[in-house]
Coordinates of C-alpha atoms in Angstrom, one line a residue:
Chain A
M35 CA 1.2 -21.1 -53.3
S36 CA 3.1 -20.8 -56.3
T37 CA 6.6 -19.0 -56.6
H38 CA 8.2 -16.4 -58.6
R39 CA 10.0 -19.1 -60.7
S40 CA 7.6 -21.1 -61.5
H41 CA 5.5 -18.3 -62.5
P42 CA 7.8 -16.5 -64.6
D43 CA 5.0 -13.9 -66.3
L44 CA 4.1 -13.0 -62.2
A45 CA 4.0 -9.3 -62.7
A46 CA 6.4 -7.0 -60.5
D47 CA 3.2 -5.6 -58.2
Q48 CA 2.2 -9.2 -58.1
R49 CA 5.7 -10.4 -56.7
V50 CA 5.6 -7.3 -54.3
E51 CA 2.1 -8.2 -53.0
L52 CA 3.4 -11.8 -52.2
L53 CA 6.0 -10.3 -50.5
L54 CA 4.1 -8.1 -48.1
A55 CA 1.6 -10.9 -47.2
A56 CA 4.4 -13.1 -46.4
A57 CA 6.0 -10.0 -44.4
G58 CA 2.5 -9.5 -42.5
A59 CA 1.2 -13.3 -42.3
P60 CA -0.4 -14.1 -39.1
S61 CA 1.6 -15.3 -36.5
E62 CA 1.5 -18.4 -34.7
A63 CA -1.2 -18.2 -31.9
G64 CA -0.1 -18.5 -28.2
R65 CA 2.6 -17.7 -26.4
Q66 CA 4.8 -15.2 -27.7
P67 CA 8.8 -14.5 -27.3
G68 CA 9.0 -12.0 -24.6
E69 CA 5.6 -12.7 -23.1
A70 CA 7.2 -13.6 -19.4
D71 CA 9.2 -10.4 -19.5
A72 CA 6.0 -8.2 -20.4
V73 CA 3.9 -9.8 -17.8
A74 CA 6.6 -9.5 -15.3
A75 CA 6.8 -6.0 -15.8
F76 CA 3.3 -5.6 -15.5
R77 CA 2.8 -7.1 -12.8
Q78 CA 5.4 -5.0 -10.9
V79 CA 3.9 -2.1 -12.4
V80 CA 0.3 -3.1 -11.0
G81 CA 1.5 -4.8 -8.1
L82 CA 0.1 -8.3 -8.6
P83 CA -0.5 -10.4 -7.2
G84 CA -2.0 -8.4 -4.4
R85 CA -3.4 -6.1 -6.0
A86 CA -1.8 -2.6 -4.8
P87 CA -2.5 0.1 -7.5
S88 CA 0.5 2.6 -7.2
L89 CA -1.0 5.7 -7.6
A90 CA -4.2 5.8 -5.3
P91 CA -2.7 4.8 -2.1
R92 CA 0.1 7.2 -2.5
R93 CA -2.2 10.0 -3.1
A94 CA -3.9 8.9 0.2
G95 CA -1.2 8.6 2.2
A96 CA -0.5 12.1 1.3
A97 CA -3.3 13.4 1.9
A98 CA -3.5 12.1 5.4
A99 CA 0.0 13.2 6.1
L100 CA -1.1 16.6 5.1
S101 CA -4.3 16.4 7.2
A102 CA -2.4 15.3 10.0
L103 CA 0.1 18.4 9.9
L104 CA -2.8 20.7 9.2
L105 CA -4.6 19.2 12.3
L106 CA -0.9 19.9 14.4
G107 CA -0.4 23.2 13.0
G108 CA -4.0 24.3 13.9
G109 CA -4.0 22.8 17.5
M110 CA -0.6 24.2 18.0
T111 CA -2.0 27.5 16.8
A112 CA -5.3 27.0 18.8
A113 CA -3.0 27.0 22.0
A114 CA -0.7 29.5 21.4
V115 CA -3.8 31.8 21.1
S116 CA -5.1 30.3 24.0
G117 CA -2.2 31.1 25.6
S118 CA -1.7 27.6 26.9
L119 CA 1.8 26.7 26.3
P120 CA 4.2 27.1 28.6
A121 CA 6.0 30.3 28.3
P122 CA 9.2 29.6 26.2
A123 CA 7.0 27.9 23.8
Q124 CA 4.5 30.4 23.9
D125 CA 7.0 33.2 22.9
T126 CA 8.3 31.2 20.4
A127 CA 4.9 30.6 18.9
R128 CA 4.1 34.5 19.3
S129 CA 6.9 35.3 17.4
W130 CA 5.9 32.7 14.4
L131 CA 2.5 33.5 14.3
E132 CA 2.8 37.4 14.4
Q133 CA 4.6 37.0 11.1
V134 CA 1.5 35.7 9.3
G135 CA -0.9 38.1 11.4
V136 CA -2.1 35.9 14.3
E137 CA -2.4 37.6 17.8
V138 CA -0.9 35.7 20.6
P139 CA -0.7 36.3 23.9
G140 CA 2.4 36.4 26.2
G141 CA 6.0 37.4 24.8
V142 CA 7.5 41.0 23.9
G143 CA 4.5 43.0 23.0
G144 CA 2.0 41.5 25.9
T145 CA -1.0 43.2 23.6
T146 CA -3.2 40.4 24.3
V147 CA -5.0 41.7 27.3
P148 CA -7.5 44.5 25.9
V149 CA -7.0 47.5 27.8
G150 CA -11.2 48.0 27.5
A151 CA -11.3 44.7 29.6
S152 CA -9.3 46.8 32.6
E153 CA -11.8 49.7 32.2
D154 CA -14.5 47.3 33.6
E155 CA -14.9 44.1 35.3
S156 CA -17.5 42.9 33.0
A157 CA -17.0 41.1 30.2
D158 CA -19.7 42.5 28.5
D159 CA -17.9 45.8 28.4
H160 CA -14.9 44.6 26.7
E161 CA -14.8 46.8 23.3
T162 CA -11.4 46.7 22.2
S163 CA -9.7 45.6 18.9
T164 CA -8.6 42.3 20.7
D165 CA -12.5 41.2 21.8
G166 CA -13.4 39.6 24.9
D167 CA -11.4 36.3 23.9
A168 CA -8.2 37.9 24.8
A169 CA -9.0 37.4 28.5
K170 CA -9.1 33.6 27.9
P171 CA -5.3 33.0 28.0
S172 CA -5.1 33.9 31.4
D173 CA -8.5 32.5 32.2
G174 CA -7.0 29.0 30.8
A175 CA -3.5 29.1 32.3
A176 CA -4.8 26.5 34.8
G177 CA -5.1 24.0 31.9
P178 CA -5.9 19.9 32.7
H179 CA -2.3 19.1 33.6
D180 CA -2.1 22.6 35.6
A181 CA -5.4 21.7 37.3
D182 CA -3.7 18.9 39.1
R183 CA -1.0 20.9 40.7
P184 CA -2.5 23.4 43.5
D185 CA 0.3 25.6 42.7
A186 CA -0.5 26.2 39.1
A187 CA -3.9 26.3 39.7
A188 CA -3.5 29.4 42.3
K189 CA -1.1 30.9 39.8
G190 CA -3.7 30.7 36.9
H191 CA -6.2 32.2 39.3
E192 CA -3.6 34.8 40.1
V193 CA -2.9 35.4 36.3
S194 CA -6.6 35.9 35.7
R195 CA -7.0 38.6 38.4
T196 CA -4.4 40.6 36.5
A197 CA -5.6 40.3 33.5
R198 CA -8.9 41.6 35.2
D199 CA -6.9 44.1 37.2
P200 CA -8.5 47.6 36.1
E201 CA -5.8 49.5 37.4
L202 CA -3.7 48.0 34.3
T203 CA -3.9 49.1 31.1
G204 CA -2.6 48.3 27.3
P205 CA 1.1 47.0 27.5
D206 CA 1.7 47.4 31.0
K207 CA -1.3 44.6 31.1
G208 CA 0.2 42.6 28.8
A209 CA 3.5 42.7 30.4
A210 CA 2.6 42.3 34.0
V211 CA 0.4 39.1 32.9
S212 CA 3.4 37.7 30.8
E213 CA 5.8 38.1 33.6
L214 CA 3.2 36.5 36.2
A215 CA 2.4 33.6 33.9
S216 CA 6.2 33.1 33.0
D217 CA 7.2 33.6 36.5
G218 CA 9.6 36.4 35.4
R219 CA 11.4 34.6 32.1
S220 CA 9.0 36.4 30.2
R221 CA 11.3 38.7 27.8
A222 CA 8.3 41.1 27.7
A223 CA 8.4 42.3 31.2
Q224 CA 12.6 42.5 30.8
Q225 CA 12.1 44.6 27.7
H226 CA 9.3 46.5 29.3
G227 CA 11.7 47.5 31.8
A228 CA 14.5 48.0 29.2
G229 CA 12.4 50.6 27.3
H230 CA 11.4 52.5 30.0
G231 CA 12.4 54.7 32.9
Q232 CA 12.1 54.4 36.6
E233 CA 8.3 55.7 36.7
G234 CA 6.8 54.0 39.2
P235 CA 4.1 52.1 39.7
D236 CA 1.5 54.8 38.4
V237 CA -0.1 52.3 35.9
S238 CA -3.3 54.4 35.5
A239 CA -0.9 56.4 33.6
G240 CA -1.1 53.7 30.8
R241 CA -4.6 54.3 30.4
E242 CA -4.7 55.5 27.0
S243 CA -5.9 52.0 25.0
S244 CA -2.4 51.8 23.1
V245 CA -2.5 48.3 22.0
D246 CA -0.3 48.4 19.1
V247 CA 2.8 46.1 19.7
P248 CA 5.6 49.1 19.1
G249 CA 4.0 51.1 21.5
A250 CA 3.4 48.4 23.7
Q251 CA 7.4 47.6 23.7
Q252 CA 8.7 51.1 24.6
S253 CA 6.1 51.6 27.5
S254 CA 6.8 48.2 29.1
Q255 CA 8.7 49.5 32.4
Q256 CA 5.9 48.8 34.6
A257 CA 6.0 45.2 34.1
P258 CA 8.1 44.0 37.3
A259 CA 5.7 46.1 39.2
A260 CA 2.5 45.0 37.9
P261 CA 2.6 41.6 39.2
H262 CA 2.6 43.4 42.8
D263 CA 0.1 45.3 41.7
G264 CA -2.2 42.9 40.6
G265 CA -1.3 41.4 43.8
N266 CA -2.4 44.5 45.5
Q267 CA -6.0 44.2 44.2
D268 CA -7.0 41.5 46.7
Chain T
M286 CA -10.6 -8.4 -32.1
D287 CA -12.9 -6.0 -33.1
D288 CA -13.0 -2.7 -31.1
H289 CA -15.6 -3.5 -28.7
D290 CA -13.0 -6.2 -27.7
F291 CA -10.5 -4.5 -27.6
E292 CA -12.0 -1.9 -25.6
R293 CA -13.1 -4.4 -22.8
H294 CA -9.2 -5.8 -22.8
L295 CA -7.8 -2.4 -22.6
A296 CA -10.0 -1.4 -19.5
A297 CA -9.7 -4.7 -17.9
A298 CA -5.7 -4.5 -18.5
K299 CA -5.8 -0.9 -16.6
Q300 CA -7.6 -2.7 -13.5
G301 CA -4.6 -5.3 -13.5
D302 CA -6.2 -8.5 -15.2
E303 CA -3.2 -10.1 -16.3
G304 CA -5.5 -12.0 -18.8
A305 CA -6.4 -9.2 -20.6
F306 CA -3.0 -7.8 -20.6
V307 CA -1.6 -10.8 -22.4
V308 CA -4.4 -11.0 -25.2
L309 CA -3.2 -7.0 -25.6
F310 CA 0.5 -8.4 -25.7
R311 CA -0.3 -11.2 -27.9
S312 CA -2.1 -9.0 -30.7
V313 CA 1.0 -6.8 -31.2
Q314 CA 3.8 -8.5 -30.1
P315 CA 4.6 -10.8 -33.3
L316 CA 4.4 -7.5 -35.3
L317 CA 6.5 -5.5 -33.3
L318 CA 9.4 -7.8 -33.3
R319 CA 8.9 -8.2 -37.1
Y320 CA 9.4 -4.4 -37.3
L321 CA 12.4 -4.5 -34.6
R322 CA 14.5 -6.9 -36.2
T323 CA 14.0 -5.6 -39.4
V324 CA 14.7 -2.2 -38.8
G325 CA 16.9 -2.8 -35.4
G326 CA 18.7 -6.2 -36.2
P327 CA 19.8 -7.7 -33.0
L328 CA 18.8 -5.1 -30.7
A329 CA 15.1 -6.1 -31.4
E330 CA 14.7 -8.4 -28.4
D331 CA 16.1 -5.9 -25.9
V332 CA 14.1 -3.5 -27.4
A333 CA 11.3 -4.8 -27.5
A334 CA 11.7 -5.7 -23.8
D335 CA 12.1 -2.0 -22.8
T336 CA 9.2 -0.8 -24.7
W337 CA 6.6 -3.2 -23.0
V338 CA 7.9 -1.9 -19.8
S339 CA 7.2 1.7 -21.1
I340 CA 3.7 0.3 -22.3
V341 CA 3.1 -1.1 -18.9
R342 CA 3.8 2.1 -17.0
G343 CA 1.8 4.5 -19.5
L344 CA -1.1 1.7 -20.1
E345 CA -3.0 3.8 -17.6
R346 CA -3.2 6.9 -19.3
F347 CA -3.6 5.3 -22.9
S348 CA -6.9 5.6 -24.2
G349 CA -7.9 4.9 -28.2
N350 CA -9.0 2.0 -30.5
E351 CA -7.1 -1.0 -31.4
T352 CA -5.2 1.1 -34.2
G353 CA -4.6 4.1 -32.2
W354 CA -3.0 1.3 -29.9
R355 CA -0.7 -0.3 -32.5
A356 CA 0.5 3.3 -33.2
W357 CA 1.3 4.1 -29.6
V358 CA 3.2 0.5 -29.2
F359 CA 5.2 1.3 -32.1
T360 CA 5.9 4.9 -31.2
I361 CA 7.0 3.7 -27.9
A362 CA 9.0 1.0 -29.7
R363 CA 10.5 3.5 -32.2
A364 CA 11.9 5.9 -29.3
R365 CA 13.3 2.6 -27.5
L366 CA 14.8 1.6 -30.8
R367 CA 16.9 4.9 -31.5
D368 CA 17.7 5.0 -27.6
A369 CA 19.2 1.6 -28.0
Q370 CA 21.0 2.7 -31.3
R371 CA 22.5 5.6 -29.7
K372 CA 23.9 3.7 -26.8
A373 CA 25.1 1.2 -29.4
A374 CA 26.6 3.2 -31.3
R375 CA 28.6 4.5 -28.1
T376 CA 30.0 1.1 -28.0
P377 CA 30.7 0.0 -31.6
V378 CA 30.8 -3.5 -32.3
P379 CA 33.2 -5.2 -35.1
V380 CA 31.7 -5.7 -38.3
D381 CA 33.0 -8.0 -40.8
V382 CA 32.1 -5.8 -43.7
A383 CA 32.7 -8.0 -46.4
S384 CA 30.0 -10.1 -45.3
V385 CA 27.5 -7.6 -44.5
Y386 CA 27.3 -6.6 -48.2
A387 CA 28.2 -10.0 -49.8
G388 CA 25.5 -11.3 -52.3
V389 CA 23.2 -8.1 -51.7
A390 CA 23.6 -7.4 -55.9
D391 CA 24.0 -10.8 -56.8
G392 CA 21.3 -12.1 -59.6
A393 CA 21.8 -15.8 -58.2
D394 CA 20.5 -14.5 -54.8
V395 CA 17.7 -12.7 -56.0
E396 CA 16.3 -15.7 -57.7
A397 CA 17.0 -17.5 -54.2
M398 CA 15.2 -15.3 -52.5
V399 CA 12.1 -15.3 -54.3
E400 CA 12.1 -18.7 -54.1
E401 CA 12.1 -18.2 -50.0
I402 CA 9.5 -15.3 -51.0
F403 CA 6.9 -17.1 -48.8
S404 CA 9.1 -17.1 -45.5
T405 CA 7.9 -14.5 -43.2
E406 CA 11.6 -14.0 -42.6
A407 CA 13.0 -13.8 -45.9
A408 CA 10.4 -11.5 -46.6
L409 CA 11.3 -9.3 -43.6
D410 CA 14.8 -9.6 -44.9
V411 CA 14.1 -8.3 -48.6
I412 CA 12.3 -5.2 -46.8
A413 CA 15.4 -4.7 -44.6
Q414 CA 17.4 -4.0 -47.7
L415 CA 15.5 -1.1 -48.0
P416 CA 16.6 2.5 -47.2
P417 CA 15.2 2.7 -43.5
D418 CA 12.9 5.6 -44.0
Q419 CA 11.4 3.5 -46.5
A420 CA 11.5 0.1 -45.0
E421 CA 10.0 1.5 -42.0
V422 CA 7.0 2.8 -43.6
V423 CA 6.8 -0.2 -45.4
L424 CA 6.8 -2.2 -42.5
L425 CA 4.3 0.0 -40.5
R426 CA 1.9 0.1 -43.3
H427 CA 2.0 -3.8 -44.4
V428 CA 3.4 -5.7 -41.4
A429 CA 2.0 -3.7 -38.6
G430 CA -1.5 -2.5 -40.6
L431 CA -1.4 1.1 -39.7
D432 CA -3.2 3.8 -42.1
V433 CA -1.0 6.7 -43.5
A434 CA -2.4 8.9 -40.5
H435 CA -1.1 6.7 -37.8
T436 CA 2.0 5.9 -39.6
A437 CA 2.8 9.3 -40.4
E438 CA 2.1 9.9 -36.6
V439 CA 4.4 7.0 -35.6
L440 CA 7.3 8.6 -37.6
G441 CA 6.7 12.2 -37.0
K442 CA 6.3 13.0 -40.8
R443 CA 3.5 14.3 -42.6
P444 CA 1.4 11.9 -44.7
G445 CA 2.5 13.1 -47.9
A446 CA 6.1 12.1 -46.8
V447 CA 4.7 8.7 -45.9
R448 CA 3.2 8.1 -49.0
V449 CA 6.0 9.1 -51.2
A450 CA 8.3 6.8 -48.9
A451 CA 5.7 3.9 -49.1
H452 CA 5.7 4.6 -53.2
R453 CA 9.3 4.7 -53.3
G454 CA 9.7 1.4 -51.2
L455 CA 7.6 -0.5 -52.9
K456 CA 9.0 0.2 -56.5
R457 CA 12.4 -0.6 -55.0
L458 CA 11.0 -3.9 -53.6
A459 CA 9.8 -4.6 -57.3
G460 CA 13.3 -3.6 -58.4
L461 CA 15.0 -6.1 -55.8
M462 CA 12.4 -9.1 -56.6
S463 CA 12.9 -8.8 -60.5
P464 CA 14.9 -11.4 -62.4
V465 CA 17.5 -8.5 -63.3
P466 CA 18.3 -6.7 -60.2
E467 CA 18.6 -3.4 -59.7
T468 CA 21.7 -2.3 -58.0
P469 CA 21.1 -1.4 -54.4
E470 CA 21.8 2.7 -54.1
S471 CA 21.8 2.3 -50.5
Q472 CA 22.8 0.4 -47.5
P473 CA 20.7 -2.0 -46.0
C474 CA 18.5 0.1 -43.4
N475 CA 20.0 -1.3 -40.3
G476 CA 23.5 -1.6 -41.7
E477 CA 24.1 -5.6 -41.4
R478 CA 22.5 -8.3 -43.6
H479 CA 20.2 -10.6 -42.0
S480 CA 20.4 -14.2 -41.8
V481 CA 18.5 -15.1 -45.2
D482 CA 20.0 -18.6 -46.2
Y483 CA 19.9 -18.4 -50.1

């Protein structure tokens, strides 16, 4: 190839073409400058060697963690709704779950025992807004661990009987069951007493099927007496 | 490398095939270095390394043909170069101004320059004497091999502006290589003179 000096008549355009051809000339094949660094970056990003694509496992891990969290939350909710938690935990769960509209036995309101359930011993006749499942907490009071303890089993039966007591209705029954289940530690019974005068154990007065929580809180004086009433039923 | 080969290598590289990635790297790295050395001077190697780090991180998201690939690579490189230049501007390095501009308008140097015209390095040094916008267009169009549309995309300009800059750049190159050289109207694009042995 010639140069400009050996071809003085070379047109300006031709000189530019030669210059551009030289600037864009193919480079030598093979390893290029900076290749080691680029390959190292590539290995780091794709996880070589060992091939661990970065994004997929992270997504799977996040999904697994979320599933576990939902499972745990669901289990805790189910346990709270069924009344299987210890009294303090049950109260806490109730306060949380009520905020999202889930009705949970125990605690201040004690609204879990359906009023209708007290009117007839037959479970088929339960027609309250809380339906027949509300009786399950007391039935399930003797869980797998409690069944190993005679005291706990007996207590469970007693709570169950109280829940089915036709003499108790509405919030009074809830407070009574809560009181009995928590061995007197329930806040429901205490508030029940605080919000009510000394009306005596005439629990039949509470048969007007008031299942709303505010009403239950205001007419809960009978709670301390309720366990006794339940016991009298035997 | 035709489009089919490119797509095959790209897909394999996305799957972690190192050999395929090396093929892609070698297809563009020489051109990338020429571009960066011409418009970025001493920053070229570091900027190229940063560019490839960005490329491998975004490789999974890239899709397109080989021309699109080159345009993508040069777009990243240009952004990394701007970052490096801003950083370098905050930490100025003393420059011997007299040596930077010595010989640019010297007629004897132009003759010597044309003698060296068939050296790629020398050709790039001549291009480096263009105003920065013209030098970039000439490099992307004639060294990187991008069409006007992709060049405009890389530079963030309209295709018409790219055509104008290319025309002016080539005209100025012709003047630089003429036996009676024109007086450069502007500084070298990267602010300093490269190591051309005239």
